[in-house]
């Protein structure tokens, strides 16, 4: 059996224009009932129930927690894995949509009850993938191979992919030959793109605990002040990017997002804690930044006469999302045929992060990740005309982020179908 050619894929998608009104309704349902990372119980159940409506689809639940997977075996050929996420964010929704989330949940990370919102578009990803599956099931007499569908929990924490792997994902589903995923972004709807090589930055979040000796504010000589250690470290960390990273050849961001110490003005505390986030696009730069953070923290602690070194812990870790060049080149040919001028083959690298490629790295298989715009054209054009895109267009993780349901859903569905058919076999050319 031969491979599908880009014009054939474009024609197939045009001829099988699925009625996706039911998926619009499902999107609103998922948006109204978001769930935090590792707590996507109802969301996962909803997805699994939908998957069981497709004939001959093997369905697996509770993989690495709330992960869900489906397998459609359709004859000899390559195995293609398509992934979506399940989780939402602890954000109070302010979109004023009629189906806006009013949900609250107890956040397992700190025990605090918080408002919850699908502010990153994972609800859209879920319905796009389900609609794509619907189409591929409908035309399964045309293609051959194996399709693996994965709905991953806890992407926002960078933990879900690894937990699914450790939870036996690849004991349940066949090892894929290629893996693909997509993400909505605050760009005009109709725009879609990818690039070979680094697509998203890697991200590491660290917790640094400086350990001093508590005491009375009137007797600083009898204490070892961890606040001074932490404050000095904050300032010194700013020199990593400005003085240790090549401005013309490397990329890095170092951000101190949290700093906590003490409870009263007249008490020198026992410890000070800070949380640091770094973003890098190359593994060597990542090593350099992490090494620098450790060196600086220890040096500032030592300079203050601390009797214990600072404790440095990794909170989250997202790999660099790197698109396999050969895989991406093939997909670029398909997407150019399907999306015409709407496709950008050199989409700029994003400084955001994803854990999707852990699914590929675990089995040594190529991955490709792409972005699609989701902002209503009139809204975008108005903001652009007045030079107010940054002010008037809410981005992912904003309390006002609201993708235009259509044509985002249709485009996302078409992208997933096009991606799968690029690597599945064409029965008609047997």
CSV table of C-alpha atoms in Angstrom, one decimal:
chain,number,residue,atom,x,y,z
A,1,UNK,CA,0.0,0.0,0.0
A,2,UNK,CA,1.2,3.5,-0.9
A,3,UNK,CA,1.3,6.6,1.2
A,4,UNK,CA,-1.3,9.3,0.8
A,5,UNK,CA,-0.1,12.4,-1.2
A,6,UNK,CA,-0.9,15.9,0.1
A,7,UNK,CA,-3.5,16.6,-2.7
A,8,UNK,CA,-5.3,13.4,-1.9
A,9,UNK,CA,-5.4,14.2,1.8
A,10,UNK,CA,-6.8,17.7,1.1
A,11,UNK,CA,-9.5,16.1,-1.2
A,12,UNK,CA,-10.4,13.5,1.4
A,13,UNK,CA,-10.9,16.1,4.1
A,14,UNK,CA,-13.1,18.3,1.8
A,15,UNK,CA,-15.2,15.3,0.9
A,16,UNK,CA,-15.7,14.2,4.5
A,17,UNK,CA,-16.8,17.4,6.1
A,18,UNK,CA,-18.2,16.0,9.3
A,19,UNK,CA,-21.2,17.7,11.0
A,20,UNK,CA,-19.6,18.8,14.2
A,21,UNK,CA,-22.5,20.5,16.0
A,22,UNK,CA,-22.4,17.7,18.6
A,23,UNK,CA,-18.8,18.5,19.2
A,24,UNK,CA,-19.6,22.2,19.7
A,25,UNK,CA,-22.0,21.1,22.4
A,26,UNK,CA,-19.4,18.9,24.0
A,27,UNK,CA,-16.9,21.8,23.9
A,28,UNK,CA,-19.3,23.9,25.9
A,29,UNK,CA,-19.9,21.1,28.4
A,30,UNK,CA,-16.2,20.5,28.9
A,31,UNK,CA,-15.6,24.2,29.2
A,32,UNK,CA,-18.3,24.6,31.9
A,33,UNK,CA,-16.9,21.7,33.9
A,34,UNK,CA,-13.1,22.0,34.1
A,35,UNK,CA,-10.9,20.0,36.5
A,36,UNK,CA,-7.4,20.6,37.9
A,37,UNK,CA,-4.4,18.5,37.1
A,38,UNK,CA,-4.6,14.9,38.4
A,39,UNK,CA,-8.2,15.5,39.3
A,40,UNK,CA,-9.7,15.2,35.8
A,41,UNK,CA,-12.0,12.4,36.9
A,42,UNK,CA,-15.3,13.5,35.3
A,43,UNK,CA,-13.5,14.8,32.2
A,44,UNK,CA,-11.8,11.5,31.7
A,45,UNK,CA,-15.0,9.6,32.2
A,46,UNK,CA,-16.8,11.8,29.6
A,47,UNK,CA,-14.0,11.2,27.1
A,48,UNK,CA,-14.0,7.4,27.7
A,49,UNK,CA,-17.7,7.2,27.3
A,50,UNK,CA,-17.4,9.0,23.9
A,51,UNK,CA,-14.6,6.7,22.8
A,52,UNK,CA,-16.7,3.7,23.6
A,53,UNK,CA,-19.3,4.8,21.0
A,54,UNK,CA,-16.8,4.1,18.2
A,55,UNK,CA,-16.9,0.5,16.9
A,56,UNK,CA,-13.8,-1.6,17.2
A,57,UNK,CA,-12.0,1.0,19.3
A,58,UNK,CA,-10.1,-0.4,22.3
A,59,UNK,CA,-10.5,1.9,25.3
A,60,UNK,CA,-8.2,2.1,28.3
A,61,UNK,CA,-8.7,4.2,31.4
A,62,UNK,CA,-6.9,5.3,34.6
A,63,UNK,CA,-3.5,5.2,33.0
A,64,UNK,CA,-1.1,7.0,35.3
A,65,UNK,CA,-4.1,8.4,37.2
A,66,UNK,CA,-6.8,9.8,34.9
A,67,UNK,CA,-5.2,9.2,31.5
A,68,UNK,CA,-7.3,7.7,28.7
A,69,UNK,CA,-6.2,6.0,25.5
A,70,UNK,CA,-7.9,4.4,22.5
A,71,UNK,CA,-6.6,2.1,19.9
A,72,UNK,CA,-8.0,1.5,16.4
A,73,UNK,CA,-6.3,-1.4,14.6
A,74,UNK,CA,-7.0,-1.2,10.9
A,75,UNK,CA,-4.7,-3.5,9.1
A,76,UNK,CA,-1.0,-3.4,8.3
A,77,UNK,CA,0.8,-0.1,8.3
A,78,UNK,CA,2.3,2.5,10.6
A,79,UNK,CA,1.1,3.3,14.1
A,80,UNK,CA,0.2,7.0,14.6
A,81,UNK,CA,-0.4,8.6,18.0
A,82,UNK,CA,-2.4,11.7,18.4
A,83,UNK,CA,-2.5,13.5,21.8
A,84,UNK,CA,-4.8,15.9,23.7
A,85,UNK,CA,-4.7,17.1,27.3
A,86,UNK,CA,-7.4,16.9,30.0
A,87,UNK,CA,-6.6,19.5,32.7
A,88,UNK,CA,-7.6,23.1,33.4
A,89,UNK,CA,-6.1,25.9,35.5
A,90,UNK,CA,-6.8,27.5,38.9
A,91,UNK,CA,-8.2,30.7,37.4
A,92,UNK,CA,-11.5,32.6,37.9
A,93,UNK,CA,-13.1,32.8,34.5
A,94,UNK,CA,-14.0,36.4,33.3
A,95,UNK,CA,-15.1,35.7,29.8
A,96,UNK,CA,-18.8,36.3,30.5
A,97,UNK,CA,-19.7,33.5,28.1
A,98,UNK,CA,-23.1,31.8,28.8
A,99,UNK,CA,-21.2,28.5,29.3
A,100,UNK,CA,-18.5,30.1,31.4
A,101,UNK,CA,-17.1,27.9,34.3
A,102,UNK,CA,-18.4,28.6,37.8
A,103,UNK,CA,-16.6,25.6,39.2
A,104,UNK,CA,-14.3,25.5,42.2
A,105,UNK,CA,-12.0,22.7,43.3
A,106,UNK,CA,-9.7,21.9,46.2
A,107,UNK,CA,-6.2,22.2,44.8
A,108,UNK,CA,-4.2,19.1,45.9
A,109,UNK,CA,-1.0,21.0,45.8
A,110,UNK,CA,-1.9,23.3,48.7
A,111,UNK,CA,-5.3,22.2,49.9
A,112,UNK,CA,-6.9,25.6,49.0
A,113,UNK,CA,-10.3,25.7,47.2
A,114,UNK,CA,-9.9,27.7,44.0
A,115,UNK,CA,-12.0,28.7,40.9
A,116,UNK,CA,-11.2,26.6,37.9
A,117,UNK,CA,-11.1,27.5,34.2
A,118,UNK,CA,-10.1,26.0,30.8
A,119,UNK,CA,-7.9,29.0,30.2
A,120,UNK,CA,-5.4,27.2,27.9
A,121,UNK,CA,-7.6,25.6,25.4
A,122,UNK,CA,-7.4,22.0,26.4
A,123,UNK,CA,-11.2,21.7,26.1
A,124,UNK,CA,-10.8,22.7,22.4
A,125,UNK,CA,-8.0,20.1,21.9
A,126,UNK,CA,-10.2,17.3,23.3
A,127,UNK,CA,-13.1,18.0,21.0
A,128,UNK,CA,-10.8,18.5,17.9
A,129,UNK,CA,-9.3,15.1,18.6
A,130,UNK,CA,-12.6,13.4,19.1
A,131,UNK,CA,-13.9,14.9,15.9
A,132,UNK,CA,-10.8,13.8,14.1
A,133,UNK,CA,-11.3,10.3,15.4
A,134,UNK,CA,-14.9,10.4,14.2
A,135,UNK,CA,-13.7,11.3,10.7
A,136,UNK,CA,-11.0,8.7,10.6
A,137,UNK,CA,-13.4,6.0,11.7
A,138,UNK,CA,-15.8,7.0,9.0
A,139,UNK,CA,-13.2,6.7,6.3
A,140,UNK,CA,-11.3,3.7,7.7
A,141,UNK,CA,-12.0,1.7,4.5
A,142,UNK,CA,-9.6,4.2,2.8
A,143,UNK,CA,-6.6,4.0,5.1
A,144,UNK,CA,-4.6,1.2,6.8
A,145,UNK,CA,-2.5,1.2,10.0
A,146,UNK,CA,-3.1,1.7,13.7
A,147,UNK,CA,-4.4,4.8,15.3
A,148,UNK,CA,-3.6,5.6,19.0
A,149,UNK,CA,-5.5,8.3,20.7
A,150,UNK,CA,-4.2,9.7,24.0
A,151,UNK,CA,-5.9,12.0,26.5
A,152,UNK,CA,-3.3,13.1,28.9
A,153,UNK,CA,-3.8,14.5,32.4
A,154,UNK,CA,-1.7,17.1,34.2
A,155,UNK,CA,0.0,18.8,31.3
A,156,UNK,CA,0.0,22.1,33.1
A,157,UNK,CA,2.3,20.5,35.8
A,158,UNK,CA,4.5,18.8,33.2
A,159,UNK,CA,3.8,15.5,34.9
A,160,UNK,CA,1.0,13.8,33.0
A,161,UNK,CA,3.0,12.3,30.1
A,162,UNK,CA,5.5,10.7,32.4
A,163,UNK,CA,2.9,9.4,34.7
A,164,UNK,CA,1.1,7.7,31.8
A,165,UNK,CA,4.4,6.2,30.7
A,166,UNK,CA,5.1,4.9,34.2
A,167,UNK,CA,1.5,3.8,34.5
A,168,UNK,CA,1.9,1.3,31.6
A,169,UNK,CA,0.7,3.3,28.6
A,170,UNK,CA,3.0,1.3,26.2
A,171,UNK,CA,2.0,-2.0,27.8
A,172,UNK,CA,-1.6,-1.2,26.7
A,173,UNK,CA,-1.1,0.5,23.3
A,174,UNK,CA,1.3,-0.3,20.5
A,175,UNK,CA,4.5,1.7,20.2
A,176,UNK,CA,3.8,4.5,17.8
A,177,UNK,CA,6.0,5.2,14.7
A,178,UNK,CA,5.2,8.9,14.9
A,179,UNK,CA,3.5,11.2,17.5
A,180,UNK,CA,1.6,14.4,17.0
A,181,UNK,CA,-0.1,17.1,19.1
A,182,UNK,CA,-1.4,20.6,18.6
A,183,UNK,CA,-2.3,23.7,20.7
A,184,UNK,CA,-4.5,26.7,20.2
A,185,UNK,CA,-2.8,30.1,20.6
A,186,UNK,CA,-3.9,33.8,20.6
A,187,UNK,CA,-3.4,34.3,16.9
A,188,UNK,CA,-6.0,34.9,14.2
A,189,UNK,CA,-8.3,31.9,13.5
A,190,UNK,CA,-7.3,30.3,10.3
A,191,UNK,CA,-3.6,30.5,10.9
A,192,UNK,CA,-1.8,27.3,11.6
A,193,UNK,CA,1.9,26.5,11.7
A,194,UNK,CA,4.9,24.5,12.8
A,195,UNK,CA,8.7,24.6,12.3
A,196,UNK,CA,11.4,21.9,12.3
A,197,UNK,CA,13.6,21.8,15.3
A,198,UNK,CA,12.8,23.6,18.5
A,199,UNK,CA,9.1,24.5,18.6
A,200,UNK,CA,8.8,25.2,22.4
A,201,UNK,CA,11.3,26.0,25.1
A,202,UNK,CA,12.1,23.7,27.9
A,203,UNK,CA,11.2,24.8,31.4
A,204,UNK,CA,12.5,24.0,34.9
A,205,UNK,CA,11.0,25.3,38.1
A,206,UNK,CA,13.1,25.1,41.2
A,207,UNK,CA,12.5,25.6,44.9
A,208,UNK,CA,15.5,27.1,46.8
A,209,UNK,CA,15.4,27.0,50.6
A,210,UNK,CA,18.1,29.1,52.4
A,211,UNK,CA,18.7,27.8,55.9
A,212,UNK,CA,20.0,30.3,58.5
A,213,UNK,CA,19.7,30.7,62.2
A,214,UNK,CA,16.7,32.5,63.6
A,215,UNK,CA,16.9,35.2,66.2
A,216,UNK,CA,15.8,38.6,67.6
A,217,UNK,CA,15.9,41.5,65.2
A,218,UNK,CA,17.9,43.5,67.9
A,219,UNK,CA,20.6,40.9,67.9
A,220,UNK,CA,21.5,40.2,64.3
A,221,UNK,CA,25.0,39.1,65.3
A,222,UNK,CA,23.5,36.1,67.1
A,223,UNK,CA,21.6,35.0,64.0
A,224,UNK,CA,22.4,34.0,60.4
A,225,UNK,CA,19.9,35.9,58.2
A,226,UNK,CA,18.4,33.8,55.3
A,227,UNK,CA,16.5,36.8,54.0
A,228,UNK,CA,19.8,38.5,53.1
A,229,UNK,CA,21.0,35.2,51.4
A,230,UNK,CA,17.8,35.1,49.4
A,231,UNK,CA,17.7,38.8,48.5
A,232,UNK,CA,21.4,38.7,47.3
A,233,UNK,CA,20.6,35.6,45.3
A,234,UNK,CA,17.7,37.3,43.5
A,235,UNK,CA,19.9,40.1,42.4
A,236,UNK,CA,22.8,37.8,41.4
A,237,UNK,CA,20.5,35.5,39.4
A,238,UNK,CA,19.8,38.4,37.0
A,239,UNK,CA,23.4,38.2,35.8
A,240,UNK,CA,23.0,34.7,34.4
A,241,UNK,CA,21.2,35.8,31.3
A,242,UNK,CA,22.9,39.2,31.0
A,243,UNK,CA,26.4,38.1,31.7
A,244,UNK,CA,26.7,34.3,31.1
A,245,UNK,CA,24.5,33.7,28.1
A,246,UNK,CA,25.5,34.7,24.6
A,247,UNK,CA,23.0,37.4,23.4
A,248,UNK,CA,23.5,36.4,19.8
A,249,UNK,CA,23.6,32.6,20.0
A,250,UNK,CA,21.6,31.4,23.0
A,251,UNK,CA,18.2,31.9,24.6
A,252,UNK,CA,17.4,31.8,28.3
A,253,UNK,CA,14.9,33.4,30.8
A,254,UNK,CA,15.4,33.3,34.6
A,255,UNK,CA,12.5,34.4,36.7
A,256,UNK,CA,12.1,34.5,40.5
A,257,UNK,CA,8.3,34.0,40.9
A,258,UNK,CA,8.0,33.6,44.6
A,259,UNK,CA,10.0,34.7,47.7
A,260,UNK,CA,8.8,34.0,51.2
A,261,UNK,CA,10.4,34.4,54.6
A,262,UNK,CA,9.4,35.2,58.2
A,263,UNK,CA,6.2,36.2,59.9
A,264,UNK,CA,7.1,39.3,61.9
A,265,UNK,CA,9.2,42.4,61.5
A,266,UNK,CA,11.2,41.9,64.7
A,267,UNK,CA,12.1,38.2,64.1
A,268,UNK,CA,15.0,37.0,61.9
A,269,UNK,CA,13.5,33.8,60.4
A,270,UNK,CA,15.0,30.4,60.3
A,271,UNK,CA,14.7,30.0,56.6
A,272,UNK,CA,13.7,31.7,53.3
A,273,UNK,CA,12.2,30.1,50.3
A,274,UNK,CA,12.1,31.1,46.7
A,275,UNK,CA,10.8,29.6,43.5
A,276,UNK,CA,12.7,30.1,40.3
A,277,UNK,CA,11.6,29.3,36.7
A,278,UNK,CA,14.0,29.0,33.8
A,279,UNK,CA,13.3,28.7,30.1
A,280,UNK,CA,15.9,27.5,27.6
A,281,UNK,CA,15.9,26.2,24.0
A,282,UNK,CA,19.1,24.1,24.0
A,283,UNK,CA,20.2,21.4,26.4
A,284,UNK,CA,23.7,22.9,26.9
A,285,UNK,CA,22.2,26.3,27.8
A,286,UNK,CA,19.8,24.5,30.2
A,287,UNK,CA,22.8,22.8,31.9
A,288,UNK,CA,24.7,26.1,32.1
A,289,UNK,CA,21.8,27.9,33.7
A,290,UNK,CA,21.0,25.2,36.2
A,291,UNK,CA,24.7,25.0,37.2
A,292,UNK,CA,24.8,28.7,37.6
A,293,UNK,CA,21.8,28.9,39.8
A,294,UNK,CA,23.2,26.2,42.1
A,295,UNK,CA,26.6,27.9,42.3
A,296,UNK,CA,25.1,31.3,43.0
A,297,UNK,CA,22.8,30.0,45.7
A,298,UNK,CA,25.6,28.1,47.5
A,299,UNK,CA,28.0,31.0,47.2
A,300,UNK,CA,25.5,33.6,48.7
A,301,UNK,CA,24.7,31.2,51.5
A,302,UNK,CA,28.4,30.6,52.2
A,303,UNK,CA,29.0,34.4,52.1
A,304,UNK,CA,26.5,34.8,54.9
A,305,UNK,CA,28.2,32.2,57.0
A,306,UNK,CA,25.3,29.7,56.8
A,307,UNK,CA,26.0,26.4,58.6
A,308,UNK,CA,23.9,24.4,56.0
A,309,UNK,CA,23.9,24.7,52.2
A,310,UNK,CA,20.7,25.8,50.6
A,311,UNK,CA,18.3,23.0,49.6
A,312,UNK,CA,17.6,23.0,45.9
A,313,UNK,CA,14.6,21.0,44.7
A,314,UNK,CA,13.0,20.5,41.2
A,315,UNK,CA,9.3,21.3,41.2
A,316,UNK,CA,8.5,20.8,37.6
A,317,UNK,CA,10.4,19.9,34.4
A,318,UNK,CA,9.2,20.3,30.8
A,319,UNK,CA,11.5,19.0,28.1
A,320,UNK,CA,12.5,21.1,25.1
A,321,UNK,CA,9.8,20.4,22.4
A,322,UNK,CA,11.8,19.6,19.3
A,323,UNK,CA,10.0,18.7,16.1
A,324,UNK,CA,11.7,15.9,14.2
A,325,UNK,CA,12.9,17.4,10.9
A,326,UNK,CA,11.9,14.6,8.5
A,327,UNK,CA,8.5,14.2,10.1
A,328,UNK,CA,7.9,17.9,10.1
A,329,UNK,CA,8.9,18.2,6.4
A,330,UNK,CA,6.3,15.6,5.4
A,331,UNK,CA,3.6,17.3,7.5
A,332,UNK,CA,4.5,20.7,6.0
A,333,UNK,CA,3.8,19.4,2.6
A,334,UNK,CA,0.4,18.1,3.7
A,335,UNK,CA,-0.6,21.2,5.6
A,336,UNK,CA,0.4,23.5,2.7
A,337,UNK,CA,-2.0,21.5,0.5
A,338,UNK,CA,-4.8,21.5,3.1
A,339,UNK,CA,-4.6,25.0,4.6
A,340,UNK,CA,-3.0,26.9,1.7
A,341,UNK,CA,-2.1,30.4,2.6
A,342,UNK,CA,-3.3,29.8,6.2
A,343,UNK,CA,-0.3,27.6,6.9
A,344,UNK,CA,3.0,29.0,8.1
A,345,UNK,CA,5.9,26.5,7.7
A,346,UNK,CA,8.3,28.7,9.9
A,347,UNK,CA,6.1,29.4,12.9
A,348,UNK,CA,8.2,31.2,15.5
A,349,UNK,CA,9.5,29.3,18.4
A,350,UNK,CA,7.4,29.6,21.5
A,351,UNK,CA,8.9,30.3,25.0
A,352,UNK,CA,6.0,28.3,26.5
A,353,UNK,CA,6.6,24.7,27.4
A,354,UNK,CA,5.0,21.2,26.9
A,355,UNK,CA,5.5,17.7,28.2
A,356,UNK,CA,4.1,16.0,25.1
A,357,UNK,CA,7.5,14.9,23.7
A,358,UNK,CA,8.1,12.8,26.8
A,359,UNK,CA,5.7,10.3,25.1
A,360,UNK,CA,8.1,10.1,22.1
A,361,UNK,CA,11.4,10.2,24.0
A,362,UNK,CA,10.3,7.3,26.1
A,363,UNK,CA,10.2,5.0,23.0
A,364,UNK,CA,12.7,6.9,20.8
A,365,UNK,CA,10.1,7.9,18.2
A,366,UNK,CA,9.7,11.2,16.3
A,367,UNK,CA,7.3,13.9,17.4
A,368,UNK,CA,5.7,17.0,15.8
A,369,UNK,CA,3.8,19.7,17.5
A,370,UNK,CA,2.0,22.6,15.9
A,371,UNK,CA,0.0,25.7,16.8
A,372,UNK,CA,-3.4,27.0,15.5
A,373,UNK,CA,-4.9,30.4,15.9
A,374,UNK,CA,-8.2,30.7,17.7
A,375,UNK,CA,-9.1,34.4,17.9
A,376,UNK,CA,-12.2,35.6,16.0
A,377,UNK,CA,-11.1,37.4,12.9
A,378,UNK,CA,-13.1,40.6,13.5
A,379,UNK,CA,-11.8,40.9,17.0
A,380,UNK,CA,-8.2,40.4,15.8
A,381,UNK,CA,-8.5,42.8,12.9
A,382,UNK,CA,-10.0,45.5,15.1
A,383,UNK,CA,-7.2,45.2,17.6
A,384,UNK,CA,-4.6,45.1,15.0
A,385,UNK,CA,-6.0,48.2,13.2
A,386,UNK,CA,-5.8,50.2,16.4
A,387,UNK,CA,-2.4,48.8,17.4
A,388,UNK,CA,-3.9,47.2,20.5
A,389,UNK,CA,-3.3,43.5,20.0
A,390,UNK,CA,-1.3,43.1,23.2
A,391,UNK,CA,-3.9,45.0,25.2
A,392,UNK,CA,-7.2,43.7,23.7
A,393,UNK,CA,-6.4,40.1,22.7
A,394,UNK,CA,-6.4,37.8,25.8
A,395,UNK,CA,-3.7,35.1,25.7
A,396,UNK,CA,-3.6,31.6,27.0
A,397,UNK,CA,-3.8,31.5,30.9
A,398,UNK,CA,-5.7,34.7,30.9
A,399,UNK,CA,-9.1,34.8,32.7
A,400,UNK,CA,-10.6,36.2,29.5
A,401,UNK,CA,-9.1,33.7,27.1
A,402,UNK,CA,-12.0,32.4,24.9
A,403,UNK,CA,-11.3,30.7,21.5
A,404,UNK,CA,-13.8,31.2,18.7
A,405,UNK,CA,-15.5,27.8,18.7
A,406,UNK,CA,-15.8,27.9,14.9
A,407,UNK,CA,-13.9,27.6,12.7
A,408,UNK,CA,-11.2,26.7,15.3
A,409,UNK,CA,-12.8,23.3,16.0
A,410,UNK,CA,-13.1,22.5,12.3
A,411,UNK,CA,-9.5,23.6,11.6
A,412,UNK,CA,-8.2,21.6,14.6
A,413,UNK,CA,-10.1,18.6,13.5
A,414,UNK,CA,-8.8,18.9,9.9
A,415,UNK,CA,-5.2,19.3,11.2
A,416,UNK,CA,-5.4,16.1,13.2
A,417,UNK,CA,-6.9,14.1,10.3
A,418,UNK,CA,-4.4,15.5,7.9
A,419,UNK,CA,-1.5,14.6,10.3
A,420,UNK,CA,-2.7,11.1,10.7
A,421,UNK,CA,-3.3,10.4,7.0
A,422,UNK,CA,0.2,11.7,6.2
A,423,UNK,CA,1.6,8.6,7.8
A,424,UNK,CA,-1.2,6.0,7.4
A,425,UNK,CA,-1.3,3.8,4.3
A,426,UNK,CA,-3.6,4.4,1.3
A,427,UNK,CA,-5.7,1.3,0.7
A,428,UNK,CA,-6.9,2.6,-2.7
A,429,UNK,CA,-3.4,2.4,-4.1
A,430,UNK,CA,-2.8,-1.2,-3.0
